[in-house]
Coordinates of N, CA, C and O in Angstrom, one line a residue:
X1 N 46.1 -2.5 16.4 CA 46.4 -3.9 16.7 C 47.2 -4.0 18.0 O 48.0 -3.2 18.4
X2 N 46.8 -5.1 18.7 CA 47.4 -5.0 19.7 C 49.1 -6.2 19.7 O 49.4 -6.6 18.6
X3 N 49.7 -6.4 20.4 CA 50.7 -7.3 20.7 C 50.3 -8.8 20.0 O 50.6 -9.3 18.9
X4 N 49.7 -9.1 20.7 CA 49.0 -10.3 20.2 C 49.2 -10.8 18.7 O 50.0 -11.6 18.2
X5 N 48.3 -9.9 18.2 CA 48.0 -9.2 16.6 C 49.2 -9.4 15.7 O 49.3 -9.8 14.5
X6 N 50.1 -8.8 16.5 CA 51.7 -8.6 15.9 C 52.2 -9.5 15.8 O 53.0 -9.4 14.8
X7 N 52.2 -10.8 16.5 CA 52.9 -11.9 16.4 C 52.8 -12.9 15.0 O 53.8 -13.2 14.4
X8 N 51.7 -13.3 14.5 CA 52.2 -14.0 13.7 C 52.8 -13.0 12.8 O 54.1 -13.0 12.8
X9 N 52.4 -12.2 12.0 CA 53.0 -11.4 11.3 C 54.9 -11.2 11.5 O 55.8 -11.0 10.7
X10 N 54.9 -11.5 12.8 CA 56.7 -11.0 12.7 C 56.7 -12.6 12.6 O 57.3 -12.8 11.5
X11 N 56.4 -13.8 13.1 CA 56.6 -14.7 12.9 C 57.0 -15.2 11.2 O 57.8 -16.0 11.0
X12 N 56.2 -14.5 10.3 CA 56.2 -14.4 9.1 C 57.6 -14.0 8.2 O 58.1 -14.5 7.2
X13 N 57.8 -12.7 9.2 CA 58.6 -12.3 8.9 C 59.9 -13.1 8.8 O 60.8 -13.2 8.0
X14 N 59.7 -13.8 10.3 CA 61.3 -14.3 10.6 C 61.2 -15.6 9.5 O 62.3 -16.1 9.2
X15 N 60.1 -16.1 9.1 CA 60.4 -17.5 7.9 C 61.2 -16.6 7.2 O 62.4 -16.6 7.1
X16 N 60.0 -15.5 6.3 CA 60.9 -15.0 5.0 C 62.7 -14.6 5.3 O 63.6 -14.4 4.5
X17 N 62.7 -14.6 6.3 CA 64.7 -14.2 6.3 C 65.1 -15.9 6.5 O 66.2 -16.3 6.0
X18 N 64.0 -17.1 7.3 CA 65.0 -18.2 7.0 C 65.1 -19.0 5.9 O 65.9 -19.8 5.8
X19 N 64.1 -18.7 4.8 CA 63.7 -18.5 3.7 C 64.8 -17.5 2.6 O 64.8 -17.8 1.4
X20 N 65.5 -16.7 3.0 CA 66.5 -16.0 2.3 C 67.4 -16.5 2.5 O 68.0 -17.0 1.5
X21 N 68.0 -16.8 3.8 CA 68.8 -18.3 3.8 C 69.3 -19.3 3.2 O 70.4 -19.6 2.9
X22 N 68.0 -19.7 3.0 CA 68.2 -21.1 1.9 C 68.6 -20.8 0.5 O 69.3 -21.6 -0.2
X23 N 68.3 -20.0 0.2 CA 68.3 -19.0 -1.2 C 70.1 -18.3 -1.3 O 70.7 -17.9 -2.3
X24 N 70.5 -18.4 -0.1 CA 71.7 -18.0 0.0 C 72.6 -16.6 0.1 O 73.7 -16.2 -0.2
X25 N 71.0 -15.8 0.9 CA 71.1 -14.5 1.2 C 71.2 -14.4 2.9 O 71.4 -15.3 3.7
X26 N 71.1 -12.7 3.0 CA 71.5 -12.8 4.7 C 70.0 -13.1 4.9 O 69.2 -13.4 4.0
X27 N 69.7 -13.0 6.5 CA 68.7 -13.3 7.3 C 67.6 -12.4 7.5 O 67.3 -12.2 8.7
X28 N 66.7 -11.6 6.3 CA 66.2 -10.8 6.4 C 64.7 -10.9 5.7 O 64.7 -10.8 4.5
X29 N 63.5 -11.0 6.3 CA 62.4 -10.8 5.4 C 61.4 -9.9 6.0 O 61.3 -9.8 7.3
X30 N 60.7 -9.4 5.0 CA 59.4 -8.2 5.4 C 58.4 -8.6 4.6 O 58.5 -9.1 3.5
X31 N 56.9 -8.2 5.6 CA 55.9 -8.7 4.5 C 54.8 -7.1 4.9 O 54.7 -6.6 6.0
X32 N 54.0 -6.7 3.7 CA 53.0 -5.2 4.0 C 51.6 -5.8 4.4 O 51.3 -6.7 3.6
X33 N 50.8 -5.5 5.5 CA 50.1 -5.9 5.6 C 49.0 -4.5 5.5 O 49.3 -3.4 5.7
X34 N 47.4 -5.1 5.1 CA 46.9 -4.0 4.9 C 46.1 -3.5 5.9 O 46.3 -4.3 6.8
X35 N 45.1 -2.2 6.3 CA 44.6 -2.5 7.2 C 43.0 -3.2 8.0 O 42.4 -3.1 9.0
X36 N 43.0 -4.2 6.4 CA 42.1 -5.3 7.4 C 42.9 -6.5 8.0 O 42.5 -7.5 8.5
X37 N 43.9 -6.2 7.9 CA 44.8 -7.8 8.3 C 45.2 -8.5 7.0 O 45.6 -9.6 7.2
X38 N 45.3 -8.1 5.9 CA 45.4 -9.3 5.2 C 47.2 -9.1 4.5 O 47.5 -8.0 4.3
X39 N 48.1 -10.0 4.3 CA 49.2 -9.8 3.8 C 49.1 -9.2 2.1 O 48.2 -9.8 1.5
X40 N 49.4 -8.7 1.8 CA 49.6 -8.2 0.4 C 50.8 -8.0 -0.2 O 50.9 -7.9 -1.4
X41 N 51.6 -7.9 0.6 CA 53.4 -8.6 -0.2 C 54.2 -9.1 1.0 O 53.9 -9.2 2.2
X42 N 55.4 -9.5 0.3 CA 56.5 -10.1 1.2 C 57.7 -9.9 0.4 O 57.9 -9.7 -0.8
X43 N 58.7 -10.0 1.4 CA 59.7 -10.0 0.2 C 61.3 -10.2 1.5 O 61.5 -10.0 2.7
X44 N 62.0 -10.7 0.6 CA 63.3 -11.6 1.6 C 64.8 -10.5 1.1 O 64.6 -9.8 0.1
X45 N 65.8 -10.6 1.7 CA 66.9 -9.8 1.3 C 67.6 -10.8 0.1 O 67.6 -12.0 0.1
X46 N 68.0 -9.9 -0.7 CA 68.7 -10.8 -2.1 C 69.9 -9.8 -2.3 O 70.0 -9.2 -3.4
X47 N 70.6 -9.7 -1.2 CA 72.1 -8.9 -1.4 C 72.9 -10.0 -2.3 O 73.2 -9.6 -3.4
X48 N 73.3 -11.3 -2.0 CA 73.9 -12.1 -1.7 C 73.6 -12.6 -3.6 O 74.5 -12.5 -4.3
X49 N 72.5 -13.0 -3.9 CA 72.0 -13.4 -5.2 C 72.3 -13.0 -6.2 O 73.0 -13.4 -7.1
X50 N 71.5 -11.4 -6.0 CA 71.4 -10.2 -6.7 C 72.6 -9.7 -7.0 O 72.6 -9.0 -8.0
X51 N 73.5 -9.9 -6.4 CA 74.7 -8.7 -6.2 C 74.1 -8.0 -6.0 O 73.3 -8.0 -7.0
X52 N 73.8 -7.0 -5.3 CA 72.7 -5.7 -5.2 C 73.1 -5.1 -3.8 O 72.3 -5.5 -2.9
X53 N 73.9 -4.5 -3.5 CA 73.7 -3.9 -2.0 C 72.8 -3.2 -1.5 O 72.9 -2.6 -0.5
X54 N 71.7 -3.2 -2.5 CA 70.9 -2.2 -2.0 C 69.3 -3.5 -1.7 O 68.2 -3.0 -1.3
X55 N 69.3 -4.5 -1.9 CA 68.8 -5.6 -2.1 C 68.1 -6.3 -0.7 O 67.8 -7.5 -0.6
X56 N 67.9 -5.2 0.5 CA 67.1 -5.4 1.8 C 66.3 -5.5 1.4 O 65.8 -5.0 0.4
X57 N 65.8 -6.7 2.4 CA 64.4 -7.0 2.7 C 63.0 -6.0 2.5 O 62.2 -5.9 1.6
X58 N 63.1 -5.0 3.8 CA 62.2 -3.8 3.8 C 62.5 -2.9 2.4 O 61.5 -2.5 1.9
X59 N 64.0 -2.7 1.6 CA 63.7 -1.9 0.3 C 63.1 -2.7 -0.8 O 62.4 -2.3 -1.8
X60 N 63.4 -3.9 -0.6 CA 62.8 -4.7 -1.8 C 61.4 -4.3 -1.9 O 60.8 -4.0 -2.9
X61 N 61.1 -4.5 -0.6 CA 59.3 -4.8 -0.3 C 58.8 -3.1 -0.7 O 57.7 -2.8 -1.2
X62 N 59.7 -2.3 -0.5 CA 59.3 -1.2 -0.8 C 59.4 -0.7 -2.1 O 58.8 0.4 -2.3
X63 N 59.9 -1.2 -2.9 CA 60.3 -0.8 -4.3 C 58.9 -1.6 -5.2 O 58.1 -0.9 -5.9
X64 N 58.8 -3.0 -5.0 CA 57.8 -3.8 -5.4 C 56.3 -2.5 -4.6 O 55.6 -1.9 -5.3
X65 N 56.3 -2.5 -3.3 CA 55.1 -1.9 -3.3 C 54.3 -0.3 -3.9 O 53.2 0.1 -4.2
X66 N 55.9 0.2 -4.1 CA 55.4 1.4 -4.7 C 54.7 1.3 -5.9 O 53.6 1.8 -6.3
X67 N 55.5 0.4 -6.6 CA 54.8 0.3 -8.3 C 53.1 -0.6 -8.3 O 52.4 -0.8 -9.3
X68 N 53.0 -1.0 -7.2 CA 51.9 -1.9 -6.8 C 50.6 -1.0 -6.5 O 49.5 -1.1 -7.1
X69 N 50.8 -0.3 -5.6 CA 49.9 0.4 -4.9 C 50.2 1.7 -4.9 O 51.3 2.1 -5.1
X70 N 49.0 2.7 -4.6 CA 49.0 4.0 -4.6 C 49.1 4.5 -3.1 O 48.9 3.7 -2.2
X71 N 49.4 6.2 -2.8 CA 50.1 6.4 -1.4 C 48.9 6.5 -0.8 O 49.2 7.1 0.3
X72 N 47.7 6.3 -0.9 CA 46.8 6.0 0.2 C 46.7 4.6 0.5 O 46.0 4.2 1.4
X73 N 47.0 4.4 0.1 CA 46.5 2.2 0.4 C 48.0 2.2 1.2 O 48.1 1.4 2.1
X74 N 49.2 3.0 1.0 CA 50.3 2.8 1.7 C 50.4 3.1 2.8 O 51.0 2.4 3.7
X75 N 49.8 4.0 3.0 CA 49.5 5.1 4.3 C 48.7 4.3 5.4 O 48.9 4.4 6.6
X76 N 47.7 3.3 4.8 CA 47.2 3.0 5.9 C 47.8 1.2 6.0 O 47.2 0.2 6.3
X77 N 49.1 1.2 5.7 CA 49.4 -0.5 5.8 C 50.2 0.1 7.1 O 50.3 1.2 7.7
X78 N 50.9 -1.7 7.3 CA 51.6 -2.0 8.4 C 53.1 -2.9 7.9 O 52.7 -3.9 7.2
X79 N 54.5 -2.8 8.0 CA 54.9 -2.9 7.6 C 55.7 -4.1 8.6 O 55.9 -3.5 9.7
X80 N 56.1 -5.0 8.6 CA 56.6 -6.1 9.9 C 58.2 -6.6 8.8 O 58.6 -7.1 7.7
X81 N 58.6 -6.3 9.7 CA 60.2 -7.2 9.4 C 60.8 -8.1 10.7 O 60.3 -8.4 11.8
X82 N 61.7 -8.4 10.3 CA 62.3 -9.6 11.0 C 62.9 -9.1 12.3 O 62.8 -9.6 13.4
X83 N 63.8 -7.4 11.7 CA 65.1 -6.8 12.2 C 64.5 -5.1 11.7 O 64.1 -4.8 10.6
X84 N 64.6 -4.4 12.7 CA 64.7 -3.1 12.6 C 65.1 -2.3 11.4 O 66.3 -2.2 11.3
X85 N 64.5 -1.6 10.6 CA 65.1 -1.4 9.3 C 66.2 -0.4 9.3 O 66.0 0.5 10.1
X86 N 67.4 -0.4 8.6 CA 68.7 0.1 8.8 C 68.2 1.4 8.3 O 67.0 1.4 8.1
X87 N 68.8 2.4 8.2 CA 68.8 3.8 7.9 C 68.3 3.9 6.5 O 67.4 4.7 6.4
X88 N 68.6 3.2 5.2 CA 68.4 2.9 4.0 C 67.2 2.4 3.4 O 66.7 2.7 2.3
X89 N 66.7 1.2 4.7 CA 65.5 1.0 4.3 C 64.2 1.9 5.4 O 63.0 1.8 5.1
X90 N 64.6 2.4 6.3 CA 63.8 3.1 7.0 C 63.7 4.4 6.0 O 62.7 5.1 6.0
X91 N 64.7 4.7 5.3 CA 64.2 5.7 4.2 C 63.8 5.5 3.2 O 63.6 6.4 2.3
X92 N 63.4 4.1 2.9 CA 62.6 3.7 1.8 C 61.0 3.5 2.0 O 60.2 3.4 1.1
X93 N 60.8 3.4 3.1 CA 59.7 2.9 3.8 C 59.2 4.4 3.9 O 58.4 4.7 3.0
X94 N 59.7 5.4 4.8 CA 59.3 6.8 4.8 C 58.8 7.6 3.4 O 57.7 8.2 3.3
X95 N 60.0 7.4 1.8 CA 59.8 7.8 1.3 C 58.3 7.2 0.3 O 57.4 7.9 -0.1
X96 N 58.4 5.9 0.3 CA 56.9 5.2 0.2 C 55.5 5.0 1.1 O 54.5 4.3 1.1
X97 N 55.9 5.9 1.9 CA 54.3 6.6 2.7 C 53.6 5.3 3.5 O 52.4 5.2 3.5
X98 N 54.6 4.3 4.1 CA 53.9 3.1 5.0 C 54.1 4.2 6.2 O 55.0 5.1 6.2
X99 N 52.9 4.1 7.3 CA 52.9 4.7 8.2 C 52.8 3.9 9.6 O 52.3 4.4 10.6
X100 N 53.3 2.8 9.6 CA 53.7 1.9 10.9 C 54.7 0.8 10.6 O 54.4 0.0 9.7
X101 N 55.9 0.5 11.3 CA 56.7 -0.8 11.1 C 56.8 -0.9 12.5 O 57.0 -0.1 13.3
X102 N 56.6 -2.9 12.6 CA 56.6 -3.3 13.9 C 57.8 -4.0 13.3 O 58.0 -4.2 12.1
X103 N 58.6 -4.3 14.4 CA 60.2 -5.1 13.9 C 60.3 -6.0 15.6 O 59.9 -6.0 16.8
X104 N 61.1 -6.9 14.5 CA 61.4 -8.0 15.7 C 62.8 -7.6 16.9 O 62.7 -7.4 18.1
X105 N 63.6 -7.6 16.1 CA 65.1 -7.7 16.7 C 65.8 -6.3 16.5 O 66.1 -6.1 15.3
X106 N 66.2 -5.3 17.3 CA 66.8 -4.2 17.3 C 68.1 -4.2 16.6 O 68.8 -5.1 16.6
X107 N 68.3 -3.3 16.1 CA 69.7 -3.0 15.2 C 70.8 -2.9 15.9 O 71.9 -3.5 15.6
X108 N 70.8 -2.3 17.0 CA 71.7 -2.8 17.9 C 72.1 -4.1 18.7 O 73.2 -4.1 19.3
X109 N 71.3 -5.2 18.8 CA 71.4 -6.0 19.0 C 71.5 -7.0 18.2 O 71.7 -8.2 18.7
X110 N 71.5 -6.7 16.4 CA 71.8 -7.2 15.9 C 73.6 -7.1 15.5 O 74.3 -8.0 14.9
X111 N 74.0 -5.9 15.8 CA 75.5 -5.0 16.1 C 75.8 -6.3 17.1 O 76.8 -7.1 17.0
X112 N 75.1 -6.4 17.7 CA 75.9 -7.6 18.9 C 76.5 -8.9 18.9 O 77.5 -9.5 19.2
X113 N 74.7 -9.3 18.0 CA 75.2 -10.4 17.3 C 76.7 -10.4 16.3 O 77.8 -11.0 16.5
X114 N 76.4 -9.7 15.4 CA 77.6 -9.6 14.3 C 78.9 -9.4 14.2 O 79.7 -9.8 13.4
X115 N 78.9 -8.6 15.6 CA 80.0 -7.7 15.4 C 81.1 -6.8 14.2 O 80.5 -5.8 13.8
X116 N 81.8 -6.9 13.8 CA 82.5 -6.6 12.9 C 82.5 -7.4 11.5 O 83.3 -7.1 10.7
X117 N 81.9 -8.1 11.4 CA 81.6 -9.0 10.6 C 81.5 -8.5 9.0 O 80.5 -7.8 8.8
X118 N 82.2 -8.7 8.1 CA 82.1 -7.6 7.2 C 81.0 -7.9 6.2 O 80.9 -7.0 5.3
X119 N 79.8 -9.0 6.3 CA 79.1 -9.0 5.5 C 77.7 -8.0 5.7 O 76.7 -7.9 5.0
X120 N 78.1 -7.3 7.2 CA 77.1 -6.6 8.0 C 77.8 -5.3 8.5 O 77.7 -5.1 9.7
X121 N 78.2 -4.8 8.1 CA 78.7 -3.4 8.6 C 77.6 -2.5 9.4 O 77.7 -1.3 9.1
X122 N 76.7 -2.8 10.2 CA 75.9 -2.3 10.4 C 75.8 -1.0 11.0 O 76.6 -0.7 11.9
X123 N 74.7 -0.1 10.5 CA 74.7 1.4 11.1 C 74.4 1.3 12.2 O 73.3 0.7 12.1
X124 N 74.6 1.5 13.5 CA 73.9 1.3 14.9 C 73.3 2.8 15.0 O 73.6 3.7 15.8
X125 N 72.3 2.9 14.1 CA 71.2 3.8 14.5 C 69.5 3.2 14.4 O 69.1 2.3 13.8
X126 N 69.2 3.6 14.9 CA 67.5 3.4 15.4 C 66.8 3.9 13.9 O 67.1 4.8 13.1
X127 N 65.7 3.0 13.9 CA 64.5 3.5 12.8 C 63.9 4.4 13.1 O 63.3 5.1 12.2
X128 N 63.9 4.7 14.5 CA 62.9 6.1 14.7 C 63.7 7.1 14.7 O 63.3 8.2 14.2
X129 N 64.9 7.0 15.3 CA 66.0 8.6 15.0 C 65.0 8.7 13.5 O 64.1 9.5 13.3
X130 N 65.5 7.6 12.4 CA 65.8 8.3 11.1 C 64.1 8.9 10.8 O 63.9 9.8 10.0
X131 N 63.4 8.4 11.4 CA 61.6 8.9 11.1 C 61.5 9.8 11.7 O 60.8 10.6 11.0
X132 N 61.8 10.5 12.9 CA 62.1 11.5 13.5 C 62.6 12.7 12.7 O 61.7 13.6 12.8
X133 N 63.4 13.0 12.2 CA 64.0 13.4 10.9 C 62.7 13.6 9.6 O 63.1 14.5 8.9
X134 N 61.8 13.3 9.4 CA 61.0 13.2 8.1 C 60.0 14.4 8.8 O 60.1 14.8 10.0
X135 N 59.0 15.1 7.8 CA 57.6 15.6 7.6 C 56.6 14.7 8.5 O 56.0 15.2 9.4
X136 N 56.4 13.4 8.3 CA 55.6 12.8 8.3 C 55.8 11.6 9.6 O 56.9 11.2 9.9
X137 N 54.8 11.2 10.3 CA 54.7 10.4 11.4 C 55.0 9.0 11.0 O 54.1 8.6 10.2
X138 N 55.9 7.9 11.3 CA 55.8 6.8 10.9 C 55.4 6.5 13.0 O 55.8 6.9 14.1
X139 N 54.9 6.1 12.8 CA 54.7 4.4 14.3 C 55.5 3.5 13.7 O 55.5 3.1 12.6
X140 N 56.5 3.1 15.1 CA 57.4 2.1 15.1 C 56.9 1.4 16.3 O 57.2 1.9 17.4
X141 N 56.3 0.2 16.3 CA 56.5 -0.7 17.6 C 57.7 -1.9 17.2 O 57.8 -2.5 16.1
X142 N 58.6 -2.0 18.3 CA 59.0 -3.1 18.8 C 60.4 -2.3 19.4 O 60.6 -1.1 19.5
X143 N 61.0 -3.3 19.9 CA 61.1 -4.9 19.3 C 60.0 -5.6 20.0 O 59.2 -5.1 20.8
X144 N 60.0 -7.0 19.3 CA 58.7 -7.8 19.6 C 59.5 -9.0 19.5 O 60.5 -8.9 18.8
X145 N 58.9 -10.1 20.0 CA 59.6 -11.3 19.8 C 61.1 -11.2 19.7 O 61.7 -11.6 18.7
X146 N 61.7 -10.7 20.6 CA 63.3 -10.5 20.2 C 64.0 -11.6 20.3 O 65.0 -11.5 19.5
X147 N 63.9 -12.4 20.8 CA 64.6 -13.9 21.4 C 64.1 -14.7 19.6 O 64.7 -15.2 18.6
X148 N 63.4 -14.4 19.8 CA 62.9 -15.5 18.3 C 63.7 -14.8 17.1 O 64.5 -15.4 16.3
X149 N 63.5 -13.4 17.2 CA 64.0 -13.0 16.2 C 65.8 -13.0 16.4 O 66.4 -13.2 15.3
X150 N 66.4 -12.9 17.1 CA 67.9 -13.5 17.4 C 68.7 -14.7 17.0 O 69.9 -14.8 16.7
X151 N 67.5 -15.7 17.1 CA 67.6 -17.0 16.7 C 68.2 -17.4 15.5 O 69.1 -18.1 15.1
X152 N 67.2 -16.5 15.0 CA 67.2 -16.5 13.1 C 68.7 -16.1 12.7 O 69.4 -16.9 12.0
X153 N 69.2 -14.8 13.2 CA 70.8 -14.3 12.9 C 71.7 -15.3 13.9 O 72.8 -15.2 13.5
X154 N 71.5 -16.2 15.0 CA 72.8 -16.9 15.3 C 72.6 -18.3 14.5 O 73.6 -19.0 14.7
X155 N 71.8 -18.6 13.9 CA 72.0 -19.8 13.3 C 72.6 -19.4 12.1 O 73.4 -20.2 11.6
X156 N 72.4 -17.9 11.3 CA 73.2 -17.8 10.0 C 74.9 -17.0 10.8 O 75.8 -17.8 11.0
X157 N 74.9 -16.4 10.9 CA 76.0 -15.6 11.6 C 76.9 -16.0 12.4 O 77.9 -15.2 12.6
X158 N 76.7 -17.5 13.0 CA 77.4 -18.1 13.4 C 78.3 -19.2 13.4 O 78.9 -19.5 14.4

């Protein structure tokens, strides 16, 4: 897929976090796409709802997909979020065998936005350090649409 390709999909992404929003979660959504194009889940962060700190966007989507799908249909999806997956969900994605995540907004730039903010303690490490680290190849493109995706965290964050 080229750039192009990628856009609506993060565009998607960034509803489902303004869509978590409303819901009265942080600013986070992911959706699996397969490899004909077609979406086959989505899913929004429900820290905030749930009580659940473990309740990310990207792990949600990955918990629902495991029990969904088997690790070849995983292997060949595409995984798009809003925001860079934090260390937690980049290890939920690796351990469920998606083998590409394109992300909108960098983790450190979301560190920027936030700053110390205690509802976001954020890890300022990269998704690829932590895939770097595994057996297995994940592809990481982005950031992509970063401005768009920034938007989304200064309208809640601010």
């Amino acid at each position: 897929m080229n750039t192009l390709s990628h856009e609506p999909f993060l565009r998607r992404s960034f509803a489902l976090a303004r869509q978590a929003t409303e819901k009265g979660n942080h600013p986070f959504g992911a959706l699996l796409v397969d490899a004909g194009g077609t979406i086959v889940l989505e899913a929004e962060n429900t820290v905030s709802t749930e009580h659940d700190c473990t309740g990310h966007a990207e792990t949600n989507l990955m918990r629902e997909a495991s029990k969904r799908f088997d690790s070849d249909f995983l292997a060949s999806c595409t995984l798009y979020t809003s925001t860079e997956p934090c260390a937690m969900c980049a290890g939920a994605i690796y351990w469920g065998g998606v083998s590409r995540v394109v992300f909108g907004l960098r983790e450190s730039a979301l560190l920027e936005l936030t700053g110390d903010h205690q509802e976001n303690p954020t890890l300022d490490l990269p998704c690829r350090e932590v895939f770097a680290r595994g057996q297995r190849s994940v592809e990481v493109i982005g950031p992509l649409l970063e401005e768009e995706a920034k938007q989304v965290h200064r309208d809640f964050w601010s």
